[in-house]
GROMACS .gro file of C-alpha atoms in nm:
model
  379
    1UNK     CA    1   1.003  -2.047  -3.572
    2UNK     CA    2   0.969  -1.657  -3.470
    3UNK     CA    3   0.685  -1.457  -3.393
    4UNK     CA    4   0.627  -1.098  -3.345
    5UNK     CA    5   0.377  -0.969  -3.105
    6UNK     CA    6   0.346  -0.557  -3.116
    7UNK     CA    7   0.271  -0.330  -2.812
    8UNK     CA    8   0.219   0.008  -2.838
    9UNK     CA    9   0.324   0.191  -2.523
   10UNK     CA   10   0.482   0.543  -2.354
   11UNK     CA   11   0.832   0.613  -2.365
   12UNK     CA   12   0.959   0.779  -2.059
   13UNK     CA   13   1.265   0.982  -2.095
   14UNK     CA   14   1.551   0.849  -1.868
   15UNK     CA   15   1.835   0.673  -1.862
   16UNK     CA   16   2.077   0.765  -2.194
   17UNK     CA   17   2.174   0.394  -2.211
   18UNK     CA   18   1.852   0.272  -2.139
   19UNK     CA   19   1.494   0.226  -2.326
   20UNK     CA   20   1.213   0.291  -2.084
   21UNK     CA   21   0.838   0.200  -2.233
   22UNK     CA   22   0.509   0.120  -2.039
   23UNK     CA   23   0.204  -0.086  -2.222
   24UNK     CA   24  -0.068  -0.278  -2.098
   25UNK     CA   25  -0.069  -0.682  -2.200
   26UNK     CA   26  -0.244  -0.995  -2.040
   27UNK     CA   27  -0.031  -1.248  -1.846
   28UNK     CA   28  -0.053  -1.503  -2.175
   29UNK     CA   29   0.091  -1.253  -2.370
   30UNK     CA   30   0.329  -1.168  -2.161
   31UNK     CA   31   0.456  -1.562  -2.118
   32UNK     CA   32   0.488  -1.519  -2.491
   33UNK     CA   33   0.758  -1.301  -2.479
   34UNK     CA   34   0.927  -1.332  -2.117
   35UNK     CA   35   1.056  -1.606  -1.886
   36UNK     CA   36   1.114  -1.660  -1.523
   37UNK     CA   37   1.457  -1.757  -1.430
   38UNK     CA   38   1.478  -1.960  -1.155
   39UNK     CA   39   1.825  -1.868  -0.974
   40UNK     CA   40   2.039  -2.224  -0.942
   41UNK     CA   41   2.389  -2.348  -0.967
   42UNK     CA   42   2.622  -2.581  -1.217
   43UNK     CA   43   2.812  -2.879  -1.083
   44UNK     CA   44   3.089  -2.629  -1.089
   45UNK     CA   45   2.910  -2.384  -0.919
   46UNK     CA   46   2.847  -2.119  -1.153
   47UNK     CA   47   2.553  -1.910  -1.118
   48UNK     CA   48   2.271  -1.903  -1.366
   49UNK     CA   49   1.912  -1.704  -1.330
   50UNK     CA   50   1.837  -1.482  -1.046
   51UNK     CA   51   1.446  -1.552  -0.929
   52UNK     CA   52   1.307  -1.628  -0.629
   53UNK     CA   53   1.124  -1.957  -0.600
   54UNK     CA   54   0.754  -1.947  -0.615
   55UNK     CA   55   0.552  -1.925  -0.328
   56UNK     CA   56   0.284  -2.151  -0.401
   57UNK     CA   57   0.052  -2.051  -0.068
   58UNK     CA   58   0.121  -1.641  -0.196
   59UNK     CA   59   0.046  -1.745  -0.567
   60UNK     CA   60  -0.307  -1.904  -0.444
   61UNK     CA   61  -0.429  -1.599  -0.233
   62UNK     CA   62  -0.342  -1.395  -0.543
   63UNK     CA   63  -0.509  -1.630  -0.774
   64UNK     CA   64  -0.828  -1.619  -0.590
   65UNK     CA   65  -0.894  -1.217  -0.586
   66UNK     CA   66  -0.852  -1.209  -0.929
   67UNK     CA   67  -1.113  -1.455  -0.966
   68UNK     CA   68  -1.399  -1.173  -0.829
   69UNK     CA   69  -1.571  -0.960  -1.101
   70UNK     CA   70  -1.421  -0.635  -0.958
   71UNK     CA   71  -1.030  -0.723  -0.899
   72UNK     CA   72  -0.823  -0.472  -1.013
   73UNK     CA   73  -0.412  -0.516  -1.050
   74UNK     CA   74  -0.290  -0.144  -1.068
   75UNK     CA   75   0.095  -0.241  -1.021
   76UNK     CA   76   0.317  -0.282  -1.289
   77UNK     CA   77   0.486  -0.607  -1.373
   78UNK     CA   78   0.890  -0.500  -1.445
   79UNK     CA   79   1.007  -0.723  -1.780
   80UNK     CA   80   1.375  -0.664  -1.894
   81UNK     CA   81   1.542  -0.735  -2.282
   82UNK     CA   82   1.869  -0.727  -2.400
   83UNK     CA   83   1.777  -0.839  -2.748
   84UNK     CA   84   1.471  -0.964  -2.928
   85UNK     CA   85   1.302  -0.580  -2.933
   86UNK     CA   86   1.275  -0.331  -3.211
   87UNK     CA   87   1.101  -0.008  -3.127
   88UNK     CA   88   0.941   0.224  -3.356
   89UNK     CA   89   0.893   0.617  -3.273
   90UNK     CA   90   0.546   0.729  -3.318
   91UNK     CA   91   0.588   1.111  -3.157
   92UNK     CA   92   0.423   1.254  -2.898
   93UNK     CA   93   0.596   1.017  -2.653
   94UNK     CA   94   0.452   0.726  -2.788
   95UNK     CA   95   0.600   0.448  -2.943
   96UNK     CA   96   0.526   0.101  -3.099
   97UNK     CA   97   0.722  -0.196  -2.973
   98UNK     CA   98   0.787  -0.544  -3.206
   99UNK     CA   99   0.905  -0.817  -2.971
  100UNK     CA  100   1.038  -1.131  -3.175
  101UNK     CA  101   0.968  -1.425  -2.962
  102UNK     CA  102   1.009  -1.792  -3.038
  103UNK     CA  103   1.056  -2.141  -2.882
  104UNK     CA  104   1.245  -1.936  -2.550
  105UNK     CA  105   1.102  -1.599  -2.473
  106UNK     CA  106   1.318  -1.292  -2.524
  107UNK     CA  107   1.270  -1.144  -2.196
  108UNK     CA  108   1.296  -1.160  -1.884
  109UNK     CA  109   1.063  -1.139  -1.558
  110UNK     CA  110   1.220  -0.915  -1.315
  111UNK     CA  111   0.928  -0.816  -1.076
  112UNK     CA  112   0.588  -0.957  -1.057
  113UNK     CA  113   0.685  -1.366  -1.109
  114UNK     CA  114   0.428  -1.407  -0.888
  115UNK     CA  115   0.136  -1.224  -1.061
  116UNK     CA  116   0.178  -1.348  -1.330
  117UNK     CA  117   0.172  -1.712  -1.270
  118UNK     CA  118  -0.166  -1.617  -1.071
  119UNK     CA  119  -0.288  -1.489  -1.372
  120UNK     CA  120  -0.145  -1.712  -1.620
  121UNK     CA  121  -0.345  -1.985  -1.407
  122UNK     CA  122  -0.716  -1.830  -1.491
  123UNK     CA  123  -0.795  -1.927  -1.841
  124UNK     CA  124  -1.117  -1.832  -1.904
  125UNK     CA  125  -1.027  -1.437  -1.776
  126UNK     CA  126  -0.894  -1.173  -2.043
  127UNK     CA  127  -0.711  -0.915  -1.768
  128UNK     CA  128  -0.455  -0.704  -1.861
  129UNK     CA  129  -0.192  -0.566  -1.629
  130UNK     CA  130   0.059  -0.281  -1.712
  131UNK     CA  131   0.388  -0.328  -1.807
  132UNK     CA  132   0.688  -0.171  -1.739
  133UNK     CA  133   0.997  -0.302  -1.973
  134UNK     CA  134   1.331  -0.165  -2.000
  135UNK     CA  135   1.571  -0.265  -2.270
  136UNK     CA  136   1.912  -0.344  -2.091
  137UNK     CA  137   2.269  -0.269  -2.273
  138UNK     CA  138   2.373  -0.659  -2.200
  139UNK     CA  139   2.344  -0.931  -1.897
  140UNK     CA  140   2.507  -0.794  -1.668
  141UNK     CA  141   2.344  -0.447  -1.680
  142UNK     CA  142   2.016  -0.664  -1.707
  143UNK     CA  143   2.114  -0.824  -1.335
  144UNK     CA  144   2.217  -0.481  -1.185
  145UNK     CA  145   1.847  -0.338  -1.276
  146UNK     CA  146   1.721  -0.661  -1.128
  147UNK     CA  147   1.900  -0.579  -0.799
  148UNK     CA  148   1.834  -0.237  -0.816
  149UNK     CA  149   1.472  -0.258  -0.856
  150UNK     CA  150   1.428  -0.572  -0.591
  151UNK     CA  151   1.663  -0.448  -0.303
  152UNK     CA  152   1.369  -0.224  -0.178
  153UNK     CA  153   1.144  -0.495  -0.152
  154UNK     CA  154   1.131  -0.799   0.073
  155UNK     CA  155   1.318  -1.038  -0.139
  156UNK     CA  156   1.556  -1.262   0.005
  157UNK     CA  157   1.928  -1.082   0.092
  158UNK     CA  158   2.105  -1.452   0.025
  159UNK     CA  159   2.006  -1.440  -0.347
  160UNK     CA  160   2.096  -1.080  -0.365
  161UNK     CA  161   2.425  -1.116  -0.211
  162UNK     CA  162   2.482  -1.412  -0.409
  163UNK     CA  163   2.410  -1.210  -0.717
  164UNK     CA  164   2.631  -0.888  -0.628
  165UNK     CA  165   2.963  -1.080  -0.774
  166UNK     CA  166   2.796  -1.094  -1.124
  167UNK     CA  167   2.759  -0.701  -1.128
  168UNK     CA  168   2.925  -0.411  -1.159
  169UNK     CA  169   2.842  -0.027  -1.061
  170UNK     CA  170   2.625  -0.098  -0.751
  171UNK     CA  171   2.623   0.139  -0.498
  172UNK     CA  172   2.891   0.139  -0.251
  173UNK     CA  173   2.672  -0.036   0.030
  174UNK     CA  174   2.618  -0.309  -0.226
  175UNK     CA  175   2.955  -0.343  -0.351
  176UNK     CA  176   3.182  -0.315  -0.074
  177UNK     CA  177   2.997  -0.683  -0.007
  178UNK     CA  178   3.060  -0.831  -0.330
  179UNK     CA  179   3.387  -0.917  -0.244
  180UNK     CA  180   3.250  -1.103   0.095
  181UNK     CA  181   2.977  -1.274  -0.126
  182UNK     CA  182   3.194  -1.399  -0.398
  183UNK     CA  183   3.430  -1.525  -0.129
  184UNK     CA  184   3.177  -1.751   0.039
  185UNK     CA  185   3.058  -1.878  -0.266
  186UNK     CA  186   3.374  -2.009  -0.360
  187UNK     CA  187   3.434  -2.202  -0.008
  188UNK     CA  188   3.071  -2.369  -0.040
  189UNK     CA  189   3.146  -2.471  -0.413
  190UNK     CA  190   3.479  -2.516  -0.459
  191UNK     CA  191   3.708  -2.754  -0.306
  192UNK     CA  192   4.035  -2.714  -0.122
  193UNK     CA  193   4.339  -2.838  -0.185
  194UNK     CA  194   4.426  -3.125  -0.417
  195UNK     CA  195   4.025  -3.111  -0.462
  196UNK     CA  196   3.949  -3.235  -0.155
  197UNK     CA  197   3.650  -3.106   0.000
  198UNK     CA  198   3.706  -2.802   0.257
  199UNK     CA  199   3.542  -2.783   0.592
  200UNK     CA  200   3.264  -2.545   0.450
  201UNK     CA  201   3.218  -2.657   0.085
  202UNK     CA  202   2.811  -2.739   0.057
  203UNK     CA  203   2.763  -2.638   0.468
  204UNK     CA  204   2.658  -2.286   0.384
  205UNK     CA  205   2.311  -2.200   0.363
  206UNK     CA  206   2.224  -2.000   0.013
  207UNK     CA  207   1.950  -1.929  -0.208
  208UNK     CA  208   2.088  -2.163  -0.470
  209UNK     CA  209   2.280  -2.396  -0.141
  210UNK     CA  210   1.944  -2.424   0.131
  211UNK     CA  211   2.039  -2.768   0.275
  212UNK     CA  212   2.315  -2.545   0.415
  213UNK     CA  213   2.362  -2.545   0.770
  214UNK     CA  214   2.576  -2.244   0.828
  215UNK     CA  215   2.428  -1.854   0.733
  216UNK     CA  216   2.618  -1.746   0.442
  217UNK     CA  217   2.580  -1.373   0.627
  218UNK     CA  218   2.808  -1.504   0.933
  219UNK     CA  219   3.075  -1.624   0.692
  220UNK     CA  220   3.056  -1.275   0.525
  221UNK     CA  221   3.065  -1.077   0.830
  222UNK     CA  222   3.406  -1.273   0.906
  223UNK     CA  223   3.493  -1.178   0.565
  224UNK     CA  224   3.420  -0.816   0.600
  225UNK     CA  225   3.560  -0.775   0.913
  226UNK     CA  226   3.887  -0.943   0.815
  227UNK     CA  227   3.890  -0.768   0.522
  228UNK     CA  228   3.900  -0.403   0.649
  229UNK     CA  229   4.118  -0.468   0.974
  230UNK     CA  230   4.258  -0.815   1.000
  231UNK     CA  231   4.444  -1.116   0.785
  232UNK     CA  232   4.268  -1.061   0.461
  233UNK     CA  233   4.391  -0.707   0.434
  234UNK     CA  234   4.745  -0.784   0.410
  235UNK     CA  235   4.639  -1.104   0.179
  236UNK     CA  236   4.464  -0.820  -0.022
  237UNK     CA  237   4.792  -0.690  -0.152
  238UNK     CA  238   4.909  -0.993  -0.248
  239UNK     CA  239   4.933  -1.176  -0.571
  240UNK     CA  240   4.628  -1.417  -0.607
  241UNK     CA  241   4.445  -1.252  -0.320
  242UNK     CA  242   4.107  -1.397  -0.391
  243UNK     CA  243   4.247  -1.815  -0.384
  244UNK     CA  244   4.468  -1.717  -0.061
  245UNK     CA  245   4.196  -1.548   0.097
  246UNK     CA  246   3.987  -1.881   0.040
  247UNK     CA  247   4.229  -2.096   0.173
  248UNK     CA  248   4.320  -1.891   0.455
  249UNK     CA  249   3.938  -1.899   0.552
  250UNK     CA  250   3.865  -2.262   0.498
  251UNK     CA  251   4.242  -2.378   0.697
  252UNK     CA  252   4.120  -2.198   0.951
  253UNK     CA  253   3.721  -2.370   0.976
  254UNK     CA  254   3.890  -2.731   0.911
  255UNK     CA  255   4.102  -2.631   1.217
  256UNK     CA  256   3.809  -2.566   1.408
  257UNK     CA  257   3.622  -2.890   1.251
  258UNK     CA  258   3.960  -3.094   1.326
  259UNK     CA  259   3.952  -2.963   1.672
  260UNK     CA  260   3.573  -3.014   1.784
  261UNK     CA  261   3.444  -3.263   1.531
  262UNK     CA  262   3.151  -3.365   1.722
  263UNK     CA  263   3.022  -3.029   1.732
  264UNK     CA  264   3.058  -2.939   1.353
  265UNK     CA  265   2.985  -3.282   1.157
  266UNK     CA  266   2.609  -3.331   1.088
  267UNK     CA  267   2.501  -3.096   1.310
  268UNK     CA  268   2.318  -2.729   1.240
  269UNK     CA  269   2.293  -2.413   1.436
  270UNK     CA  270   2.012  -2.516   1.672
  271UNK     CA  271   2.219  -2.864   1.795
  272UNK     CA  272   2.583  -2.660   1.796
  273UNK     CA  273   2.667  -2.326   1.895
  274UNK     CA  274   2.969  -2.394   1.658
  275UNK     CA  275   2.780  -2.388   1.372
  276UNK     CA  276   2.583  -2.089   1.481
  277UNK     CA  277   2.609  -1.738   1.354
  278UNK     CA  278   2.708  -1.642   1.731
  279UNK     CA  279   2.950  -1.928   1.697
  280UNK     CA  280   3.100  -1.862   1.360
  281UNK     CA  281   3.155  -1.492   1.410
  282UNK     CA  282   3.326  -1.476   1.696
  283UNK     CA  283   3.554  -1.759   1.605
  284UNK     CA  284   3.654  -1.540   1.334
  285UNK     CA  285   3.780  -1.292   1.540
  286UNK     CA  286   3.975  -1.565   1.734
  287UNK     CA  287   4.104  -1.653   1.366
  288UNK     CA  288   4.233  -1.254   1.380
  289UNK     CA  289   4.419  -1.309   1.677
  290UNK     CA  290   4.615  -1.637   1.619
  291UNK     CA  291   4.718  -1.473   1.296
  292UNK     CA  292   4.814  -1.230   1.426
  293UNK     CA  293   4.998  -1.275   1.723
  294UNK     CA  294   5.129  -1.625   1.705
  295UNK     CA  295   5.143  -1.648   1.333
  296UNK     CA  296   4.893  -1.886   1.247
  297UNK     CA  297   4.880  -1.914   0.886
  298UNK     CA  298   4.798  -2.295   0.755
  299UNK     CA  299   4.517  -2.545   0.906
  300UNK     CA  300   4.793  -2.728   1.131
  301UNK     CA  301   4.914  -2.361   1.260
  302UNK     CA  302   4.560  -2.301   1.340
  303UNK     CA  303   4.486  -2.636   1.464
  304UNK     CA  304   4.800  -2.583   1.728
  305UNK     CA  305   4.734  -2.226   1.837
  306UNK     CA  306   4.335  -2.316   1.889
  307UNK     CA  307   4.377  -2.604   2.035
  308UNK     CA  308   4.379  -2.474   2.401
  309UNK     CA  309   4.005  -2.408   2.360
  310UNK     CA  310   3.987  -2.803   2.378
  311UNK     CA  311   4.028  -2.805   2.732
  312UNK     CA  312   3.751  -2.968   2.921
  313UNK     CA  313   3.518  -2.715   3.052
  314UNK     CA  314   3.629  -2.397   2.842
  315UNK     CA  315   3.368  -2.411   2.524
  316UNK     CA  316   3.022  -2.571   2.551
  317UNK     CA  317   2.885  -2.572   2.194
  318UNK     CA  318   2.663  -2.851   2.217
  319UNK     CA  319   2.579  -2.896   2.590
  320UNK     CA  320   2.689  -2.728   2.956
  321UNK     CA  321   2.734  -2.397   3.053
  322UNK     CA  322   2.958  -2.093   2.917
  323UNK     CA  323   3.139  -1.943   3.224
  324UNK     CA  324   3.312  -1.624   3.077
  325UNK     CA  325   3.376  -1.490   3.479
  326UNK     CA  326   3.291  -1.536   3.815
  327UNK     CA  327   2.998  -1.290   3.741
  328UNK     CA  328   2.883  -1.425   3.351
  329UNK     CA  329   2.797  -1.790   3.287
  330UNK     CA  330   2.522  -1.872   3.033
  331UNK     CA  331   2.339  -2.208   2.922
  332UNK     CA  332   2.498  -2.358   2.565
  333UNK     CA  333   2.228  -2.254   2.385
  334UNK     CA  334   2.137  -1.948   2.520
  335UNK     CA  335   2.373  -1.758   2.332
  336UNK     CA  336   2.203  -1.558   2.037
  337UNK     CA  337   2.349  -1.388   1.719
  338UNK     CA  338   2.289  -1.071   1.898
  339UNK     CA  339   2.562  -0.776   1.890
  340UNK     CA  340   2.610  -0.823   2.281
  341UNK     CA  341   2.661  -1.214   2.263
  342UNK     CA  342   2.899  -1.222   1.975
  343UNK     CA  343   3.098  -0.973   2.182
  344UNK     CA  344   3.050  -1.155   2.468
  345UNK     CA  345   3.133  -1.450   2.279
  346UNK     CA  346   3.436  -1.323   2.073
  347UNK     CA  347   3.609  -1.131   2.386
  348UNK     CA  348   3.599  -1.496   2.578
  349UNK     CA  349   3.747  -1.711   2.270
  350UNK     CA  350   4.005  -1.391   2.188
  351UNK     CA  351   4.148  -1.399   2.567
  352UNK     CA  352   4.186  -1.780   2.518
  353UNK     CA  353   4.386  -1.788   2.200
  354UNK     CA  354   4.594  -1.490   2.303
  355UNK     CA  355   4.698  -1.592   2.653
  356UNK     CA  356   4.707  -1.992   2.543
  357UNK     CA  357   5.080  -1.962   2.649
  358UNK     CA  358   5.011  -1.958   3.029
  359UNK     CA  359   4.836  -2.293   2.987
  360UNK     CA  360   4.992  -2.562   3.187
  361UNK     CA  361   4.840  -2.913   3.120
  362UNK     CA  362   4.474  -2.920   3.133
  363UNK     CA  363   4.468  -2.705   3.440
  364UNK     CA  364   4.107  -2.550   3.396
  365UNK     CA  365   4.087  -2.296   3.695
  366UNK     CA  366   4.482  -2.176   3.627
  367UNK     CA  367   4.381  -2.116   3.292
  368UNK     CA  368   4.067  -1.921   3.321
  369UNK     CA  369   4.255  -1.723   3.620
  370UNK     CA  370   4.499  -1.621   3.347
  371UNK     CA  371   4.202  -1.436   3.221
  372UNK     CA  372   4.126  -1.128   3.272
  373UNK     CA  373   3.776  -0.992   3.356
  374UNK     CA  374   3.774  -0.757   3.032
  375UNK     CA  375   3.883  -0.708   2.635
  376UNK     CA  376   3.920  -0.424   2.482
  377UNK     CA  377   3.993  -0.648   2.220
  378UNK     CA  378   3.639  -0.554   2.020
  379UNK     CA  379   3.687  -0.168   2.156
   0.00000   0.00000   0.00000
C-alpha cells in the first residue's frame, strides 16, 4: 500500500540535472520516507548500500541533548531520491513536494544517519530538523553526491574508496584511485585460479571486509605505484588488463606467503611486519624489481627470484633485528608505516632481489657485503 506525505519547501537554483529543495520535517516523518543503507557485501562480493555503521556511544550523547527543553539541531539532514517524488511549482521559489512512500522508503539517508536515529529514539518529543533533499538522475549519480557531500567530513576513507568503483565523474584525486580500489576488492573477494582461494582473498581489512588483517590502503598504494611506473603499466595495455593485473598481484603475495608462511598465516600487522603496511609496501616495490629485471611473471617465478630473502638472518618479520648496514639495524617491530621506513624498508628488500645473483649458498655476510650502502632505487 502507498502513501503520500507532502512537504512544502525552497527550491534553490543549481544543478541543471538536479532538483535542490529544503523543508523542515521530524525524524518520524522522515523514517517514513527514507532509509539507511547499511554498506555490505554478497557472497559474490558485490557491493550494496554505502552507510557507515552506527555508533551507538555517538548516537547516545546525541540522544541525551535533545532530551533538554532548549536543544536546538540547526544542521540539515542530506536525504537523496531517484524516484518516488513529484514536485509541484508554487512561484516565488517555493515549491510543494509529494513523496509516495510505502512498505520500503523512497529515499535515501545520505548525511545525518546518526541524528536521526537519536531522534527517532525520543517518542514523546515533536522536533523538527531541516531537510535538505536532492532528487538524483539514477543510482549511480545518487552514490557520487553521497561521496561528494561525505569526503569533507570524517567518514571512513575504506568505505569511500570502496565505493569510488561504483561511480563515475569524480574528481581526478578521487578517480585516479578507483582503479586501485576496484583492484583490491577483487583480490579480497574473488578467488584465483581454478577458484582456489588467493593469498589475499578475505585478508584485507574493508568497511564491508573488517576481520581483515591487511590495510586495504597498502594494497592500493602497491597498486598505484605499479600502475603509473611499474608492471601494471605495461599490463594496462593489454587485453583483459583488469584479471591480469589481479593475478599478477595475488602470484606475487602467494609467493611471498609460500616463501615465509609462518609470518603471513593467522597472523596481523602487530605479530608480523609482513603483514604490515611497512611490510606490504615495500614488498611491492621488490615485486617491481623481480619483474622487471629477472622476469618474474607467475607465483613460481616470483617464488624463485624472492626466495634469497629466505636466508637466515636477512628479514625479521616476526622477531630479531633488521640490519640494513653496518650503521642501520632496527628491532622487528620497530619499523612503522612511515615515509622514511618504507624507504628504508623497500631500498633493503630492492638491493636483495636485484643482486640475488651474487648469492652463494646461505653465505649471510657475502651476501649482505654484495650490498651496497645506498639505492637510488626510490630516487
Amino acid at each position: 500500500m502507498s502513501n503520500t506525505k507532502k512537504f512544502r519547501a525552497i527550491r534553490a537554483r543549481q544543478s541543471d540535472r538536479h532538483k535542490v529543495f529544503s523543508f523542515v520535517a521530524t525524524a518520524r516523518e522522515i523514517f517514513e520516507i527514507a532509509r539507511i543503507e547499511r554498506a555490505g557485501r554478497t557472497d559474490r562480493g558485490d557491493l550494496f548500500g554505502f552507510q557507515r555503521p552506527q555508533v551507538s556511544k555517538h548516537i547516545h550523547e546525541i540522544r541525551d541533548y535533545l532530551r533538554k527543553d532548549d536543544a536546538v539541531l540547526p544542521n540539515s539532514v542530506v536525504l537523496a531520491f531517484v524516484h518516488g517524488v513529484k514536485t509541484k511549482d508554487l512561484g516565488d521559489g517555493l515549491a510543494e513536494l509529494h513523496v509516495e512512500h510505502g512498505d520500503v522508503p523512497p529515499g535515501l539517508i545520505v548525511d545525518g544517519q546518526q541524528r536521526l536515529t537519536a531522534l527517532h529514539g525520543i517518542a514523546d518529543k515533536d522536533f523538527q530538523v531541516f531537510v535538505s533533499a536532492i532528487v538524483c538522475e539514477d543510482d549511480e549519480d545518487l552514490r557520487r553526491q553521497f561521496i561528494l557531500i561525505n569526503n569533507t567530513r570524517p567518514l571512513s576513507k575504506e568505505l569511500i574508496y570502496e565505493l569510488l568503483p561504483t561511480v563515475s565523474g569524480l574528481p581526478h584525486r578521487m578517480s585516479s584511485r578507483a582503479f586501485a580500489a576496484s583492484l583490491t576488492t577483487l583480490l579480497n573477494y574473488v578467488s584465483g585460479d581454478e577458484g582456489a582461494p588467493s593469498a589475499l582473498q578475505g585478508e584485507i581489512k574493508q568497511h564491508t571486509n573488517p576481520s581483515g588483517s591487511i590495510s586495504s590502503n597498502a594494497i592500493q598504494r602497491v597498486i598505484m605505484n605499479s600502475r603509473a611506473n611499474g608492471a601494471l603499466r605495461d599490463i594496462a595495455r593489454e587485453d583483459d588488463a583488469s584479471k591480469k593485473s589481479m593475478k599478477l598481484i595475488g602470484d606475487f603475495y602467494g609467493a611471498v606467503m609460500d616463501l615465509f608462511p609462518e609470518a603471513w598465516i593467522g597472523m596481523s600487522p602487530r605479530t608480523s611486519r609482513l603483514k604490515h603496511s611497512v611490510g606490504i609496501i615495500a614488498l611491492g616495490y621488490a615485486m617491481e624489481i623481480a619483474y622487471a629485471l629477472h622476469g618474474a611473471r607467475t607465483r613460481e617465478d616470483f617464488r624463485d627470484k624472492l626466495a634469497c630473502l629466505t636466508v637466515d638472518g636477512l628479514c625479521a618479520w616476526t622477531s630479531g633485528s633488521w640490519i640494513f648496514n653496518r650503521d642501520e639495524n632496527r628491532p622487528w617491530d620497530k619499523l612503522q608505516n612511515t615515509p622514511p621506513d618504507i624507504r628504508l624498508l623497500s631500498d633493503y628488500l630492492v638491493r636483495l632481489v636485484r643482486d640475488q645473483g651474487v648469492r652463494q649458498g646461505s653465505d649471510l655476510e657475502q651476501l649482505r657485503a654484495a650490498i651496497p650502502e645506498q639505492s637510488t632505487f626510490l630516487n
